[in-house]
């Protein structure tokens, strides 16, 4: 937490927005007041929090370090929802998101939002996007947006409020068709998931785009570079998740970490095993507390993401907390690292549109990689050579590669990962 918000310092549009929202109150004082309010609200309204926080007197939360004595909440608490975390009646809820847990058969996580909770997200999208968008810009949205309250829908509303024109293209199931749409619409800015945006860019290399916002998944350096080369654009990244209310933080044009919306999210990094707070610069698990959420507030929610608070001040001068890129997942083992290595290697090849990977354990474990390339390209042997050059695949893994030159997007909405095939 920053001690004081420097009176005159509005280094980027996020600063200007947050400074205005604080209305002269120091950020830390605002955060503590909102934390006290959130804990009191949760205890009063939710059976889950009444039990979890039974021993917590919210009036003592103003003491230094008191936050760190609050218990954590986890994804399992959300999945069980017994007793429920929800703090309002169902009739006060305007949007529900169900998140299936990939790789397990457990119950899904369900997140509930009131209209006010969604207004907060729109407000963040409006001001977060203004880091890379100007009033009058045309902005293509490649996130799903058909459903009211979906990420594409809220982003479109936020953009309209800032005076930009949203073009809701939706998820690019057919990248060539989305590329043709973008050629007609000539957007200044494109927002979407990393692989989805790259797939469209591979299909429209003559398009010129000023800025791109990538969100919802790991961004390989090779993907970022390819995108910047194809469209001549500046690439910005956003970090957030449904549990955060979609929005979290965005990097500025210094590209030196995500500036978090700290007046609405209290962000910590803790040691995964002991839960002890980590010093800036040290890697640990990202934990956050929602400070304004009414439907389903999350208190010290463990994200499972590994990152660190970047020490020092951003070159842009903003006093906001900066989170580094996500370095992996707690308990992710080698899966995350291998996926990142595959991303890095495959997206450096100009013909690769997308890929998916599955791992079959056994005496000789096999990694099967399906690759789609632009029509008329994709030499399987060359791609296999690219893969065998990856150190993590060099030994003990049988590699099987399928290449289809149909330019299709294999990736679906959400985080990409290596699936594990236990059949056989
Ligand atoms: Zn900055």
CSV table of C-alpha atoms and ligand atoms in Angstrom, one decimal:
chain,number,residue,atom,x,y,z
A,1,UNK,CA,0.0,0.0,0.0
A,2,UNK,CA,1.3,3.4,-0.8
A,3,UNK,CA,1.5,5.8,2.1
A,4,UNK,CA,0.1,8.9,0.4
A,5,UNK,CA,-1.2,9.8,-3.0
A,6,UNK,CA,1.0,12.7,-4.2
A,7,UNK,CA,-1.3,15.6,-4.6
A,8,UNK,CA,-0.4,16.6,-8.1
A,9,UNK,CA,0.8,13.3,-9.5
A,10,UNK,CA,-1.4,12.0,-12.3
A,11,UNK,CA,1.2,10.2,-14.5
A,12,UNK,CA,-1.4,8.3,-16.5
A,13,UNK,CA,-5.2,8.2,-17.0
A,14,UNK,CA,-5.5,5.6,-14.3
A,15,UNK,CA,-3.9,7.9,-11.8
A,16,UNK,CA,-6.2,10.8,-12.8
A,17,UNK,CA,-9.3,8.6,-12.3
A,18,UNK,CA,-8.2,7.1,-9.0
A,19,UNK,CA,-7.0,10.4,-7.6
A,20,UNK,CA,-10.5,11.9,-8.5
A,21,UNK,CA,-12.3,9.0,-6.9
A,22,UNK,CA,-10.2,9.4,-3.7
A,23,UNK,CA,-11.3,13.1,-3.4
A,24,UNK,CA,-8.2,14.1,-1.4
A,25,UNK,CA,-8.2,11.1,1.0
A,26,UNK,CA,-4.9,9.2,1.1
A,27,UNK,CA,-5.1,5.9,-0.7
A,28,UNK,CA,-4.1,3.8,2.4
A,29,UNK,CA,-6.8,5.5,4.5
A,30,UNK,CA,-9.3,4.9,1.8
A,31,UNK,CA,-8.3,1.2,1.5
A,32,UNK,CA,-8.5,0.7,5.3
A,33,UNK,CA,-11.9,2.3,5.5
A,34,UNK,CA,-13.2,0.2,2.6
A,35,UNK,CA,-11.7,-2.9,4.2
A,36,UNK,CA,-13.5,-2.3,7.4
A,37,UNK,CA,-16.7,-1.7,5.5
A,38,UNK,CA,-16.3,-4.9,3.4
A,39,UNK,CA,-15.6,-7.1,6.4
A,40,UNK,CA,-18.6,-5.7,8.3
A,41,UNK,CA,-20.8,-6.1,5.3
A,42,UNK,CA,-19.7,-9.7,4.7
A,43,UNK,CA,-20.0,-10.7,8.3
A,44,UNK,CA,-23.5,-9.2,8.5
A,45,UNK,CA,-24.8,-10.6,5.2
A,46,UNK,CA,-23.1,-13.9,4.4
A,47,UNK,CA,-23.4,-17.2,6.3
A,48,UNK,CA,-19.9,-18.2,5.1
A,49,UNK,CA,-18.2,-15.0,6.2
A,50,UNK,CA,-20.2,-14.9,9.5
A,51,UNK,CA,-18.4,-18.2,10.4
A,52,UNK,CA,-15.0,-17.4,8.8
A,53,UNK,CA,-14.8,-14.0,10.4
A,54,UNK,CA,-16.5,-14.8,13.7
A,55,UNK,CA,-13.4,-13.8,15.7
A,56,UNK,CA,-12.6,-10.7,13.7
A,57,UNK,CA,-13.6,-7.3,15.1
A,58,UNK,CA,-13.5,-5.1,12.1
A,59,UNK,CA,-12.8,-2.0,14.3
A,60,UNK,CA,-9.3,-3.4,14.9
A,61,UNK,CA,-8.5,-3.6,11.2
A,62,UNK,CA,-7.2,0.0,11.3
A,63,UNK,CA,-4.1,-1.2,13.2
A,64,UNK,CA,-0.9,-1.7,11.2
A,65,UNK,CA,-0.6,-5.3,9.8
A,66,UNK,CA,-4.2,-6.2,10.8
A,67,UNK,CA,-4.9,-7.2,7.2
A,68,UNK,CA,-2.4,-10.0,7.4
A,69,UNK,CA,-4.2,-11.6,10.3
A,70,UNK,CA,-7.4,-11.9,8.4
A,71,UNK,CA,-8.1,-15.5,7.1
A,72,UNK,CA,-7.7,-16.3,3.4
A,73,UNK,CA,-10.5,-17.4,1.1
A,74,UNK,CA,-9.9,-19.9,-1.7
A,75,UNK,CA,-11.3,-21.2,-5.0
A,76,UNK,CA,-12.5,-24.3,-3.0
A,77,UNK,CA,-14.6,-21.9,-0.8
A,78,UNK,CA,-16.3,-20.6,-4.0
A,79,UNK,CA,-16.8,-24.1,-5.4
A,80,UNK,CA,-18.3,-25.5,-2.2
A,81,UNK,CA,-20.3,-22.4,-1.5
A,82,UNK,CA,-21.5,-24.1,1.7
A,83,UNK,CA,-22.4,-22.0,3.6
A,84,UNK,CA,-22.9,-19.5,0.8
A,85,UNK,CA,-20.6,-16.5,0.3
A,86,UNK,CA,-23.3,-14.5,-1.3
A,87,UNK,CA,-24.2,-11.3,0.6
A,88,UNK,CA,-27.4,-10.2,-1.1
A,89,UNK,CA,-30.6,-12.0,-2.2
A,90,UNK,CA,-30.7,-13.6,-5.6
A,91,UNK,CA,-33.1,-10.9,-6.8
A,92,UNK,CA,-30.4,-8.3,-6.3
A,93,UNK,CA,-28.1,-10.2,-8.7
A,94,UNK,CA,-27.9,-9.1,-12.3
A,95,UNK,CA,-25.1,-11.3,-13.6
A,96,UNK,CA,-23.8,-14.8,-12.7
A,97,UNK,CA,-20.7,-16.3,-14.1
A,98,UNK,CA,-20.0,-20.1,-13.9
A,99,UNK,CA,-16.4,-21.1,-14.2
A,100,UNK,CA,-15.9,-24.8,-14.9
A,101,UNK,CA,-12.6,-26.1,-13.3
A,102,UNK,CA,-10.5,-27.5,-16.1
A,103,UNK,CA,-8.8,-30.8,-15.4
A,104,UNK,CA,-11.1,-31.7,-12.4
A,105,UNK,CA,-14.6,-33.0,-12.1
A,106,UNK,CA,-15.3,-30.8,-9.1
A,107,UNK,CA,-18.3,-28.3,-9.0
A,108,UNK,CA,-17.8,-25.1,-10.9
A,109,UNK,CA,-17.0,-21.7,-9.2
A,110,UNK,CA,-20.0,-19.3,-9.4
A,111,UNK,CA,-19.5,-15.6,-9.2
A,112,UNK,CA,-22.4,-13.2,-8.5
A,113,UNK,CA,-22.6,-9.5,-9.4
A,114,UNK,CA,-25.1,-6.8,-8.6
A,115,UNK,CA,-25.8,-4.0,-11.1
A,116,UNK,CA,-23.5,-1.7,-8.9
A,117,UNK,CA,-20.7,-4.3,-9.0
A,118,UNK,CA,-20.9,-4.3,-12.8
A,119,UNK,CA,-20.9,-0.5,-13.0
A,120,UNK,CA,-17.6,-0.6,-11.1
A,121,UNK,CA,-16.2,-2.9,-13.8
A,122,UNK,CA,-17.4,-0.6,-16.6
A,123,UNK,CA,-15.9,2.4,-14.8
A,124,UNK,CA,-12.5,0.6,-14.7
A,125,UNK,CA,-12.7,-0.5,-18.4
A,126,UNK,CA,-13.5,3.1,-19.4
A,127,UNK,CA,-10.5,4.5,-17.6
A,128,UNK,CA,-8.2,1.5,-18.0
A,129,UNK,CA,-8.7,1.6,-21.8
A,130,UNK,CA,-8.0,5.3,-21.9
A,131,UNK,CA,-4.3,4.4,-21.3
A,132,UNK,CA,-4.3,3.2,-24.9
A,133,UNK,CA,-7.4,4.6,-26.4
A,134,UNK,CA,-8.5,8.2,-27.3
A,135,UNK,CA,-12.0,9.6,-27.7
A,136,UNK,CA,-13.0,9.1,-31.3
A,137,UNK,CA,-11.0,5.8,-31.7
A,138,UNK,CA,-12.6,2.8,-33.2
A,139,UNK,CA,-12.0,-0.2,-31.0
A,140,UNK,CA,-12.5,-3.9,-32.2
A,141,UNK,CA,-13.4,-6.2,-29.3
A,142,UNK,CA,-12.5,-9.8,-29.9
A,143,UNK,CA,-13.9,-11.1,-26.6
A,144,UNK,CA,-17.3,-12.8,-26.4
A,145,UNK,CA,-19.9,-10.1,-26.0
A,146,UNK,CA,-23.2,-11.4,-27.0
A,147,UNK,CA,-24.5,-11.9,-23.5
A,148,UNK,CA,-25.4,-8.8,-21.4
A,149,UNK,CA,-22.8,-8.4,-18.7
A,150,UNK,CA,-20.2,-10.4,-20.5
A,151,UNK,CA,-16.7,-9.0,-20.8
A,152,UNK,CA,-17.2,-7.8,-24.4
A,153,UNK,CA,-20.5,-6.2,-23.5
A,154,UNK,CA,-19.0,-4.3,-20.4
A,155,UNK,CA,-16.0,-3.3,-22.4
A,156,UNK,CA,-18.1,-1.9,-25.2
A,157,UNK,CA,-20.1,0.1,-22.7
A,158,UNK,CA,-17.0,1.5,-21.0
A,159,UNK,CA,-15.6,2.5,-24.4
A,160,UNK,CA,-18.8,4.3,-25.4
A,161,UNK,CA,-18.6,6.3,-22.1
A,162,UNK,CA,-15.1,7.5,-23.0
A,163,UNK,CA,-16.2,8.6,-26.4
A,164,UNK,CA,-14.7,5.7,-28.5
A,165,UNK,CA,-16.7,3.5,-30.9
A,166,UNK,CA,-16.7,-0.2,-30.0
A,167,UNK,CA,-16.9,-2.8,-32.8
A,168,UNK,CA,-18.0,-6.0,-31.1
A,169,UNK,CA,-16.4,-8.6,-33.3
A,170,UNK,CA,-16.7,-11.4,-30.7
A,171,UNK,CA,-14.6,-14.5,-30.3
A,172,UNK,CA,-12.8,-15.1,-33.7
A,173,UNK,CA,-13.8,-18.8,-34.2
A,174,UNK,CA,-13.0,-18.1,-37.9
A,175,UNK,CA,-9.9,-15.8,-37.8
A,176,UNK,CA,-10.0,-15.2,-41.6
A,177,UNK,CA,-13.6,-13.9,-41.3
A,178,UNK,CA,-12.7,-11.7,-38.3
A,179,UNK,CA,-9.7,-10.4,-40.3
A,180,UNK,CA,-12.0,-9.5,-43.2
A,181,UNK,CA,-14.3,-7.7,-40.8
A,182,UNK,CA,-11.3,-5.7,-39.3
A,183,UNK,CA,-10.1,-4.8,-42.9
A,184,UNK,CA,-13.5,-3.3,-43.5
A,185,UNK,CA,-13.9,-1.6,-40.1
A,186,UNK,CA,-10.3,-0.2,-39.8
A,187,UNK,CA,-10.0,-0.1,-36.0
A,188,UNK,CA,-7.4,2.0,-34.3
A,189,UNK,CA,-7.3,-0.3,-31.3
A,190,UNK,CA,-8.0,-4.1,-30.9
A,191,UNK,CA,-8.7,-5.9,-27.6
A,192,UNK,CA,-8.7,-9.6,-27.2
A,193,UNK,CA,-7.1,-12.8,-25.9
A,194,UNK,CA,-3.4,-13.2,-27.0
A,195,UNK,CA,-3.7,-16.2,-29.3
A,196,UNK,CA,-7.1,-15.1,-30.7
A,197,UNK,CA,-5.7,-11.7,-31.7
A,198,UNK,CA,-2.5,-13.2,-33.2
A,199,UNK,CA,-4.6,-15.6,-35.3
A,200,UNK,CA,-6.5,-12.6,-36.7
A,201,UNK,CA,-3.3,-10.6,-37.3
A,202,UNK,CA,-1.7,-13.5,-39.2
A,203,UNK,CA,-4.7,-13.4,-41.5
A,204,UNK,CA,-4.6,-9.6,-41.9
A,205,UNK,CA,-0.9,-8.6,-42.1
A,206,UNK,CA,-1.6,-5.5,-44.1
A,207,UNK,CA,-3.9,-4.0,-41.4
A,208,UNK,CA,-2.4,-1.1,-39.4
A,209,UNK,CA,-3.5,-0.8,-35.8
A,210,UNK,CA,-2.2,1.7,-33.3
A,211,UNK,CA,-2.6,-0.2,-30.0
A,212,UNK,CA,-3.6,-3.7,-28.9
A,213,UNK,CA,-4.8,-4.8,-25.5
A,214,UNK,CA,-4.2,-8.4,-24.6
A,215,UNK,CA,-6.0,-10.1,-21.6
A,216,UNK,CA,-7.1,-13.3,-20.1
A,217,UNK,CA,-4.0,-15.5,-20.7
A,218,UNK,CA,-0.2,-15.7,-20.6
A,219,UNK,CA,1.4,-13.6,-23.4
A,220,UNK,CA,4.6,-15.1,-24.9
A,221,UNK,CA,7.3,-12.6,-25.8
A,222,UNK,CA,7.4,-14.1,-29.4
A,223,UNK,CA,3.6,-13.5,-29.7
A,224,UNK,CA,4.0,-9.9,-28.5
A,225,UNK,CA,6.8,-9.3,-31.0
A,226,UNK,CA,4.9,-11.0,-33.9
A,227,UNK,CA,1.8,-8.9,-33.2
A,228,UNK,CA,3.8,-5.7,-33.1
A,229,UNK,CA,5.6,-6.5,-36.3
A,230,UNK,CA,2.4,-7.6,-38.2
A,231,UNK,CA,0.2,-4.6,-37.3
A,232,UNK,CA,2.9,-2.0,-36.4
A,233,UNK,CA,1.1,-1.7,-33.1
A,234,UNK,CA,2.0,-1.0,-29.4
A,235,UNK,CA,1.0,-4.0,-27.3
A,236,UNK,CA,-0.5,-3.4,-23.8
A,237,UNK,CA,-1.5,-6.1,-21.4
A,238,UNK,CA,-4.2,-6.4,-18.8
A,239,UNK,CA,-4.3,-8.7,-15.8
A,240,UNK,CA,-7.6,-9.6,-14.2
A,241,UNK,CA,-10.0,-12.5,-13.7
A,242,UNK,CA,-13.7,-13.0,-13.2
A,243,UNK,CA,-13.1,-13.2,-9.4
A,244,UNK,CA,-11.7,-9.7,-9.5
A,245,UNK,CA,-14.8,-8.5,-11.3
A,246,UNK,CA,-12.9,-9.0,-14.6
A,247,UNK,CA,-10.7,-5.9,-14.3
A,248,UNK,CA,-7.5,-5.8,-12.4
A,249,UNK,CA,-4.6,-3.8,-13.7
A,250,UNK,CA,-3.2,-2.6,-17.0
A,251,UNK,CA,0.4,-1.7,-18.1
A,252,UNK,CA,1.2,1.9,-19.1
A,253,UNK,CA,3.3,2.9,-22.1
A,254,UNK,CA,6.4,2.1,-20.1
A,255,UNK,CA,5.3,-1.5,-20.1
A,256,UNK,CA,6.8,-2.1,-16.7
A,257,UNK,CA,4.1,-4.0,-14.8
A,258,UNK,CA,0.3,-3.9,-14.4
A,259,UNK,CA,-0.9,-0.7,-12.6
A,260,UNK,CA,-3.6,-2.2,-10.3
A,261,UNK,CA,-6.9,-0.4,-9.5
A,262,UNK,CA,-5.9,-0.2,-5.9
A,263,UNK,CA,-8.8,1.9,-4.7
A,264,UNK,CA,-11.1,-1.1,-5.5
A,265,UNK,CA,-8.7,-4.0,-5.1
A,266,UNK,CA,-6.3,-4.5,-2.2
A,267,UNK,CA,-3.5,-6.6,-3.7
A,268,UNK,CA,-0.9,-8.6,-1.7
A,269,UNK,CA,1.7,-11.2,-2.6
A,270,UNK,CA,2.2,-13.9,0.1
A,271,UNK,CA,4.4,-17.0,0.5
A,272,UNK,CA,2.3,-19.9,-0.8
A,273,UNK,CA,3.0,-22.2,2.1
A,274,UNK,CA,3.1,-19.9,5.1
A,275,UNK,CA,0.8,-17.1,3.9
A,276,UNK,CA,3.4,-14.6,5.2
A,277,UNK,CA,3.5,-11.3,3.1
A,278,UNK,CA,6.4,-11.1,0.7
A,279,UNK,CA,8.5,-8.0,0.3
A,280,UNK,CA,8.3,-6.1,-3.0
A,281,UNK,CA,10.5,-7.9,-5.6
A,282,UNK,CA,9.9,-11.3,-4.0
A,283,UNK,CA,7.7,-13.8,-5.9
A,284,UNK,CA,4.7,-15.4,-4.2
A,285,UNK,CA,1.0,-16.0,-4.6
A,286,UNK,CA,-1.2,-13.1,-5.6
A,287,UNK,CA,-4.0,-12.5,-3.1
A,288,UNK,CA,-6.6,-9.8,-3.4
A,289,UNK,CA,-9.5,-8.3,-1.4
A,290,UNK,CA,-12.4,-6.6,-3.2
A,291,UNK,CA,-13.1,-3.2,-1.6
A,292,UNK,CA,-16.4,-2.2,-3.2
A,293,UNK,CA,-18.1,-5.5,-4.2
A,294,UNK,CA,-21.5,-6.0,-2.6
A,295,UNK,CA,-22.9,-9.2,-4.3
A,296,UNK,CA,-20.0,-11.5,-3.5
A,297,UNK,CA,-17.1,-9.8,-1.9
A,298,UNK,CA,-13.8,-11.7,-1.8
A,299,UNK,CA,-11.6,-11.2,1.3
A,300,UNK,CA,-7.9,-12.2,0.9
A,301,UNK,CA,-8.7,-14.5,-2.0
A,302,UNK,CA,-5.8,-16.7,-3.1
A,303,UNK,CA,-5.6,-16.6,-6.9
A,304,UNK,CA,-3.1,-19.4,-7.4
A,305,UNK,CA,-1.1,-17.0,-9.7
A,306,UNK,CA,2.5,-16.5,-9.0
A,307,UNK,CA,3.9,-13.0,-9.4
A,308,UNK,CA,5.5,-10.2,-7.4
A,309,UNK,CA,5.0,-6.6,-6.6
A,310,UNK,CA,7.6,-4.6,-8.6
A,311,UNK,CA,9.8,-2.5,-6.4
A,312,UNK,CA,10.4,1.2,-7.0
A,313,UNK,CA,8.4,3.6,-9.1
A,314,UNK,CA,7.3,3.0,-12.7
A,315,UNK,CA,9.1,5.1,-15.3
A,316,UNK,CA,5.8,6.8,-15.9
A,317,UNK,CA,5.9,8.1,-12.3
A,318,UNK,CA,2.6,6.6,-11.2
A,319,UNK,CA,2.4,5.8,-7.5
A,320,UNK,CA,0.1,2.8,-8.1
A,321,UNK,CA,1.2,-0.7,-7.1
A,322,UNK,CA,2.6,-2.6,-10.1
A,323,UNK,CA,2.3,-6.3,-10.4
A,324,UNK,CA,4.8,-8.2,-12.6
A,325,UNK,CA,3.7,-10.6,-15.3
A,326,UNK,CA,2.3,-13.9,-14.0
A,327,UNK,CA,5.2,-16.3,-13.7
A,328,UNK,CA,3.1,-19.5,-13.2
A,329,UNK,CA,0.5,-21.2,-11.1
A,330,UNK,CA,0.7,-22.7,-7.6
A,331,UNK,CA,0.8,-26.5,-8.0
A,332,UNK,CA,1.1,-26.1,-11.8
A,333,UNK,CA,4.2,-28.3,-11.9
A,334,UNK,CA,6.0,-28.3,-15.2
A,335,UNK,CA,2.7,-28.0,-17.2
A,336,UNK,CA,2.7,-24.1,-17.1
A,337,UNK,CA,6.4,-23.9,-17.9
A,338,UNK,CA,6.1,-26.4,-20.8
A,339,UNK,CA,3.1,-24.5,-22.2
A,340,UNK,CA,5.0,-21.2,-22.0
A,341,UNK,CA,8.0,-22.8,-23.8
A,342,UNK,CA,5.7,-24.2,-26.5
A,343,UNK,CA,4.1,-20.7,-26.9
A,344,UNK,CA,7.5,-19.1,-27.1
A,345,UNK,CA,8.8,-21.5,-29.8
A,346,UNK,CA,5.7,-21.9,-32.0
A,347,UNK,CA,4.5,-18.3,-32.1
A,348,UNK,CA,7.9,-17.2,-33.3
A,349,UNK,CA,7.2,-19.1,-36.5
A,350,UNK,CA,5.3,-16.8,-38.9
A,351,UNK,CA,3.0,-19.5,-40.3
A,352,UNK,CA,1.7,-20.8,-37.0
A,353,UNK,CA,-1.9,-19.7,-36.2
A,354,UNK,CA,-2.6,-21.7,-33.1
A,355,UNK,CA,-1.8,-25.0,-31.4
A,356,UNK,CA,-3.1,-27.3,-28.6
A,357,UNK,CA,-1.1,-29.8,-26.6
A,358,UNK,CA,-2.0,-32.9,-24.6
A,359,UNK,CA,0.3,-35.1,-22.5
A,360,UNK,CA,0.0,-38.8,-22.0
A,361,UNK,CA,2.0,-40.1,-19.0
A,362,UNK,CA,3.4,-43.6,-19.0
A,363,UNK,CA,6.7,-45.5,-19.4
A,364,UNK,CA,7.5,-43.3,-22.4
A,365,UNK,CA,5.3,-40.2,-21.9
A,366,UNK,CA,4.0,-38.6,-25.1
A,367,UNK,CA,3.3,-35.0,-25.8
A,368,UNK,CA,1.0,-34.6,-28.7
A,369,UNK,CA,0.8,-31.2,-30.4
A,370,UNK,CA,-1.9,-30.2,-32.9
A,371,UNK,CA,-0.8,-27.1,-34.9
A,372,UNK,CA,-2.8,-25.0,-37.3
A,373,UNK,CA,-1.0,-22.9,-39.9
A,374,UNK,CA,-1.9,-20.4,-42.6
A,375,UNK,CA,-3.3,-22.2,-45.7
A,376,UNK,CA,-0.5,-23.3,-48.0
A,377,UNK,CA,2.1,-23.4,-45.3
A,378,UNK,CA,3.2,-25.5,-42.4
A,379,UNK,CA,6.1,-28.0,-43.0
A,380,UNK,CA,5.6,-30.7,-40.3
A,381,UNK,CA,9.3,-31.5,-40.2
A,382,UNK,CA,10.3,-27.9,-39.7
A,383,UNK,CA,7.8,-27.5,-36.9
A,384,UNK,CA,8.9,-30.8,-35.3
A,385,UNK,CA,12.5,-29.5,-35.4
A,386,UNK,CA,11.3,-26.2,-33.7
A,387,UNK,CA,9.7,-28.3,-31.0
A,388,UNK,CA,12.6,-30.7,-30.4
A,389,UNK,CA,14.9,-27.7,-29.9
A,390,UNK,CA,12.9,-26.8,-26.7
A,391,UNK,CA,15.1,-28.0,-23.8
A,392,UNK,CA,12.2,-29.2,-21.7
A,393,UNK,CA,11.1,-31.5,-24.5
A,394,UNK,CA,14.6,-32.6,-25.4
A,395,UNK,CA,14.7,-35.7,-23.2
A,396,UNK,CA,12.4,-38.5,-22.2
A,397,UNK,CA,9.3,-37.3,-24.0
A,398,UNK,CA,7.9,-38.9,-27.2
A,399,UNK,CA,6.8,-36.1,-29.4
A,400,UNK,CA,3.9,-36.4,-31.8
A,401,UNK,CA,2.9,-33.6,-34.1
A,402,UNK,CA,-0.1,-33.0,-36.4
A,403,UNK,CA,-0.2,-30.0,-38.7
A,404,UNK,CA,-3.4,-28.8,-40.4
A,405,UNK,CA,-3.0,-25.8,-42.8
A,406,UNK,CA,-6.5,-24.5,-42.4
A,407,UNK,CA,-5.7,-21.3,-40.4
A,408,UNK,CA,-8.3,-22.3,-37.7
A,409,UNK,CA,-8.3,-21.2,-34.1
A,410,UNK,CA,-8.1,-24.2,-31.7
A,411,UNK,CA,-8.1,-22.1,-28.6
A,412,UNK,CA,-11.4,-21.5,-26.8
A,413,UNK,CA,-12.3,-18.7,-24.3
A,414,UNK,CA,-10.2,-19.0,-21.1
A,415,UNK,CA,-6.7,-20.0,-20.1
A,416,UNK,CA,-4.9,-22.3,-22.4
A,417,UNK,CA,-3.1,-25.3,-20.8
A,418,UNK,CA,-1.7,-28.7,-21.7
A,419,UNK,CA,-4.5,-31.3,-21.2
A,420,UNK,CA,-3.5,-34.6,-19.6
A,421,UNK,CA,-4.7,-37.7,-21.3
A,422,UNK,CA,-5.1,-40.5,-18.8
A,423,UNK,CA,-7.0,-42.9,-21.1
A,424,UNK,CA,-4.7,-45.5,-22.6
B,1,LIG,ZN1,3.6,3.2,-15.5
